[in-house]
């Protein structure tokens, strides 16, 4: 399930396990909390695990795009609403594609997606014709060879940035598509710069951008206790608890 605000509306994307639908709900904020005011729209119907992992974002016209995992098909899918109906595309297929996906739109309303591919590496997809994806309408790049649990993707100005959601104690990594060709371990490193935010068994990550400055929140665990960590990207030297260029509170 995911929730977002666009204009005066609240939107929820969820899965109905009984009818096996991925559903879209929208309501005007002024009508809350009247549940009857929600408009229901089935994006796709299928097996009980369809759409169980998903994310939603809005283009400049306020129209939603949804990325979700189809576990039965072994694929990550993208659905776009045009105001009256949904168009669905299979972005990338694999034995286990699309764990904990994330989506954002850039200033030209092009969708950018990040997701875990086959429990092996972090993958990035952009809706521009190219190679690497199942769909020829998309370009896919392998960002980082690590076991990740998913990702959060955002636009930092005009640059795409991804924070992975590590599983199994892997490092928390911040990746930007700036052509820096440093820090990442994948075939497409020429396009990306990766830096480690935390190596302290991080979990439960989220990522937002404040006036062009990325900020990451995560949990660090160890010795029977945990800490909630807030980290922001700073240009020069780092703060305590983070590598150079990252400040931690």
Coordinates of C-alpha atoms in Angstrom, one line a residue:
X1 CA 0.0 0.0 0.0
X2 CA 1.2 3.6 -0.7
X3 CA -0.3 7.0 -0.2
X4 CA 0.5 10.4 -1.8
X5 CA -0.9 13.9 -2.1
X6 CA -1.4 15.8 -5.4
X7 CA -3.1 19.2 -5.4
X8 CA -6.2 18.9 -3.2
X9 CA -6.4 15.2 -3.5
X10 CA -5.2 12.2 -1.5
X11 CA -4.4 9.1 -3.5
X12 CA -3.9 5.5 -2.2
X13 CA -2.6 2.5 -4.2
X14 CA -3.3 -0.9 -2.6
X15 CA -3.9 -4.6 -3.3
X16 CA -7.2 -6.3 -2.8
X17 CA -6.1 -9.9 -1.9
X18 CA -9.7 -11.2 -2.3
X19 CA -10.3 -10.0 -5.8
X20 CA -6.6 -9.9 -6.7
X21 CA -6.8 -6.4 -8.0
X22 CA -4.3 -3.6 -7.7
X23 CA -6.5 -0.6 -6.9
X24 CA -6.3 3.2 -7.1
X25 CA -8.3 5.4 -4.7
X26 CA -8.6 9.2 -4.9
X27 CA -10.5 11.7 -2.8
X28 CA -10.7 15.5 -2.4
X29 CA -9.1 16.6 0.9
X30 CA -12.1 18.8 1.7
X31 CA -14.3 15.7 1.8
X32 CA -12.3 13.8 4.3
X33 CA -12.9 11.6 6.3
X34 CA -15.9 10.5 4.2
X35 CA -14.7 7.2 2.7
X36 CA -17.6 7.0 0.3
X37 CA -16.1 9.9 -1.7
X38 CA -13.1 7.7 -2.9
X39 CA -13.1 6.8 -6.6
X40 CA -12.0 3.2 -7.1
X41 CA -10.0 2.2 -10.3
X42 CA -8.6 -1.3 -10.8
X43 CA -5.2 -1.0 -12.5
X44 CA -4.7 -4.7 -13.2
X45 CA -6.2 -8.0 -12.0
X46 CA -4.2 -11.2 -11.5
X47 CA -2.7 -13.6 -8.9
X48 CA -2.9 -12.8 -5.2
X49 CA 0.7 -11.5 -5.2
X50 CA 0.2 -9.0 -8.0
X51 CA 1.1 -5.4 -7.0
X52 CA 2.0 -6.4 -3.4
X53 CA 5.1 -4.2 -3.7
X54 CA 4.4 -0.8 -5.3
X55 CA 5.1 3.0 -5.5
X56 CA 3.3 6.0 -6.9
X57 CA 4.3 9.4 -8.3
X58 CA 2.5 12.2 -10.2
X59 CA 3.5 14.0 -13.4
X60 CA 3.2 17.8 -13.8
X61 CA -0.5 17.4 -14.8
X62 CA -1.3 15.6 -11.6
X63 CA -1.8 12.2 -13.3
X64 CA -0.4 9.2 -11.5
X65 CA 2.2 6.7 -12.6
X66 CA 2.5 3.4 -10.6
X67 CA 5.4 0.9 -10.5
X68 CA 4.7 -2.5 -9.1
X69 CA 6.0 -6.0 -8.9
X70 CA 4.2 -8.9 -10.6
X71 CA 5.7 -11.8 -8.7
X72 CA 3.9 -14.5 -10.7
X73 CA 5.2 -13.1 -14.0
X74 CA 8.6 -12.3 -12.4
X75 CA 8.5 -8.7 -13.7
X76 CA 8.3 -5.1 -12.7
X77 CA 5.5 -3.2 -14.4
X78 CA 4.7 0.5 -14.9
X79 CA 1.1 1.8 -15.2
X80 CA 0.2 5.3 -16.3
X81 CA -3.3 6.9 -15.9
X82 CA -4.4 9.3 -18.7
X83 CA -7.4 10.7 -16.9
X84 CA -9.8 7.9 -17.9
X85 CA -7.8 4.6 -18.2
X86 CA -4.6 2.9 -17.4
X87 CA -1.8 1.8 -19.8
X88 CA 0.4 -1.0 -18.5
X89 CA 4.0 -1.9 -19.6
X90 CA 6.4 -4.6 -18.5
X91 CA 9.6 -2.8 -17.8
X92 CA 11.9 -5.7 -16.9
X93 CA 11.4 -9.4 -16.4
X94 CA 13.5 -11.8 -14.4
X95 CA 13.2 -14.6 -11.9
X96 CA 12.7 -12.1 -9.1
X97 CA 12.4 -8.6 -10.6
X98 CA 10.9 -5.5 -8.9
X99 CA 11.3 -6.0 -5.1
X100 CA 10.4 -2.8 -3.3
X101 CA 10.3 -0.5 -6.4
X102 CA 10.3 3.3 -6.4
X103 CA 9.3 5.8 -9.0
X104 CA 9.7 9.6 -9.7
X105 CA 9.1 11.9 -12.6
X106 CA 11.6 14.4 -13.9
X107 CA 10.8 18.0 -15.1
X108 CA 9.9 16.6 -18.6
X109 CA 7.4 14.1 -17.1
X110 CA 9.6 11.1 -17.9
X111 CA 9.3 8.4 -15.3
X112 CA 12.4 7.0 -13.6
X113 CA 12.3 3.7 -11.7
X114 CA 14.6 1.9 -9.3
X115 CA 14.2 -1.7 -8.0
X116 CA 16.0 -4.8 -6.8
X117 CA 16.6 -7.2 -9.7
X118 CA 16.9 -11.0 -8.9
X119 CA 18.1 -10.3 -5.3
X120 CA 21.5 -9.4 -6.9
X121 CA 21.7 -5.8 -7.8
X122 CA 20.1 -2.4 -7.8
X123 CA 18.6 -1.5 -11.2
X124 CA 17.6 1.8 -12.7
X125 CA 15.1 2.3 -15.6
X126 CA 14.1 5.4 -17.5
X127 CA 11.3 5.6 -20.1
X128 CA 13.5 6.4 -23.0
X129 CA 14.1 4.0 -25.8
X130 CA 17.3 2.0 -25.3
X131 CA 18.7 -1.3 -24.1
X132 CA 18.8 -3.5 -21.0
X133 CA 15.0 -3.6 -20.3
X134 CA 12.4 -6.1 -21.5
X135 CA 10.5 -3.2 -23.1
X136 CA 12.3 -1.4 -26.0
X137 CA 10.6 1.8 -24.8
X138 CA 12.8 1.8 -21.7
X139 CA 16.5 2.0 -20.9
X140 CA 17.8 -0.1 -17.9
X141 CA 21.1 0.1 -16.1
X142 CA 22.7 -2.0 -13.4
X143 CA 23.8 0.4 -10.7
X144 CA 25.3 -1.6 -7.9
X145 CA 26.1 -5.2 -7.4
X146 CA 24.8 -5.8 -3.9
X147 CA 22.0 -7.7 -2.3
X148 CA 19.4 -4.9 -1.8
X149 CA 15.9 -5.0 -0.4
X150 CA 14.6 -2.3 -2.7
X151 CA 15.3 1.4 -3.2
X152 CA 14.0 5.0 -3.1
X153 CA 14.5 7.1 -6.2
X154 CA 14.2 10.9 -6.3
X155 CA 15.2 13.8 -8.6
X156 CA 17.9 16.1 -7.0
X157 CA 17.5 19.0 -9.3
X158 CA 17.9 17.5 -12.8
X159 CA 20.0 14.6 -11.6
X160 CA 18.5 11.2 -10.7
X161 CA 19.5 9.9 -7.2
X162 CA 18.8 6.5 -5.6
X163 CA 19.2 5.3 -2.0
X164 CA 19.1 1.5 -1.7
X165 CA 17.2 -0.3 1.0
X166 CA 19.8 -2.9 2.1
X167 CA 19.0 -6.4 3.3
X168 CA 21.3 -8.8 5.1
X169 CA 23.6 -6.2 6.6
X170 CA 24.8 -4.6 3.3
X171 CA 25.9 -1.0 3.3
X172 CA 23.4 1.8 2.7
X173 CA 24.5 3.4 -0.6
X174 CA 23.6 6.7 -2.2
X175 CA 23.9 6.7 -6.0
X176 CA 23.6 9.6 -8.5
X177 CA 23.5 9.4 -12.2
X178 CA 26.1 12.1 -12.8
X179 CA 28.7 10.3 -15.0
X180 CA 31.1 10.2 -12.1
X181 CA 32.2 6.6 -12.6
X182 CA 33.2 6.1 -9.0
X183 CA 32.2 3.9 -6.1
X184 CA 29.7 1.7 -7.9
X185 CA 30.2 -2.0 -8.8
X186 CA 28.2 -2.8 -12.0
X187 CA 28.6 -2.8 -15.7
X188 CA 27.1 0.7 -16.0
X189 CA 29.5 2.4 -13.5
X190 CA 30.4 5.0 -16.1
X191 CA 27.0 6.7 -15.6
X192 CA 26.9 6.6 -11.8
X193 CA 28.6 7.7 -8.6
X194 CA 28.1 5.7 -5.5
X195 CA 29.0 6.5 -1.9
X196 CA 28.3 4.7 1.4
X197 CA 26.1 6.5 3.9
X198 CA 26.2 3.8 6.5
X199 CA 27.9 0.4 7.1
X200 CA 26.3 -0.2 10.5
X201 CA 23.7 -2.9 9.4
X202 CA 21.2 -0.3 8.2
X203 CA 17.5 -1.1 7.6
X204 CA 14.1 0.6 7.0
X205 CA 15.4 3.5 4.8
X206 CA 13.6 6.5 3.3
X207 CA 14.8 9.3 1.2
X208 CA 13.5 12.9 0.5
X209 CA 14.9 16.0 -1.2
X210 CA 14.7 19.4 0.5
X211 CA 15.5 22.4 -1.8
X212 CA 18.0 20.3 -3.8
X213 CA 19.6 18.7 -0.7
X214 CA 19.1 14.9 -0.3
X215 CA 18.2 13.6 3.2
X216 CA 18.0 10.0 4.3
X217 CA 16.6 8.4 7.4
X218 CA 17.4 4.8 8.4
X219 CA 17.7 2.4 11.3
X220 CA 21.1 1.1 12.5
X221 CA 21.2 -2.0 14.6
X222 CA 23.8 -3.7 16.8
X223 CA 24.4 -5.2 20.2
X224 CA 20.7 -5.7 20.9
X225 CA 19.8 -2.0 20.3
X226 CA 18.9 0.3 17.4
X227 CA 19.3 3.9 16.4
X228 CA 17.2 6.0 14.1
X229 CA 19.6 8.0 12.0
X230 CA 19.0 11.2 9.9
X231 CA 21.7 11.9 7.3
X232 CA 21.9 14.9 4.9
X233 CA 24.3 15.4 1.9
X234 CA 26.7 18.2 2.4
X235 CA 29.2 19.4 -0.2
X236 CA 32.5 19.3 1.8
X237 CA 33.6 17.4 4.9
X238 CA 31.3 15.0 6.7
X239 CA 29.7 15.0 10.1
X240 CA 30.1 12.3 12.7
X241 CA 28.9 8.8 11.9
X242 CA 29.0 9.2 8.1
X243 CA 31.6 9.1 5.3
X244 CA 33.0 12.3 3.9
X245 CA 30.2 14.4 2.3
X246 CA 27.4 13.2 4.6
X247 CA 26.2 14.7 7.8
X248 CA 24.5 12.7 10.5
X249 CA 22.2 13.7 13.4

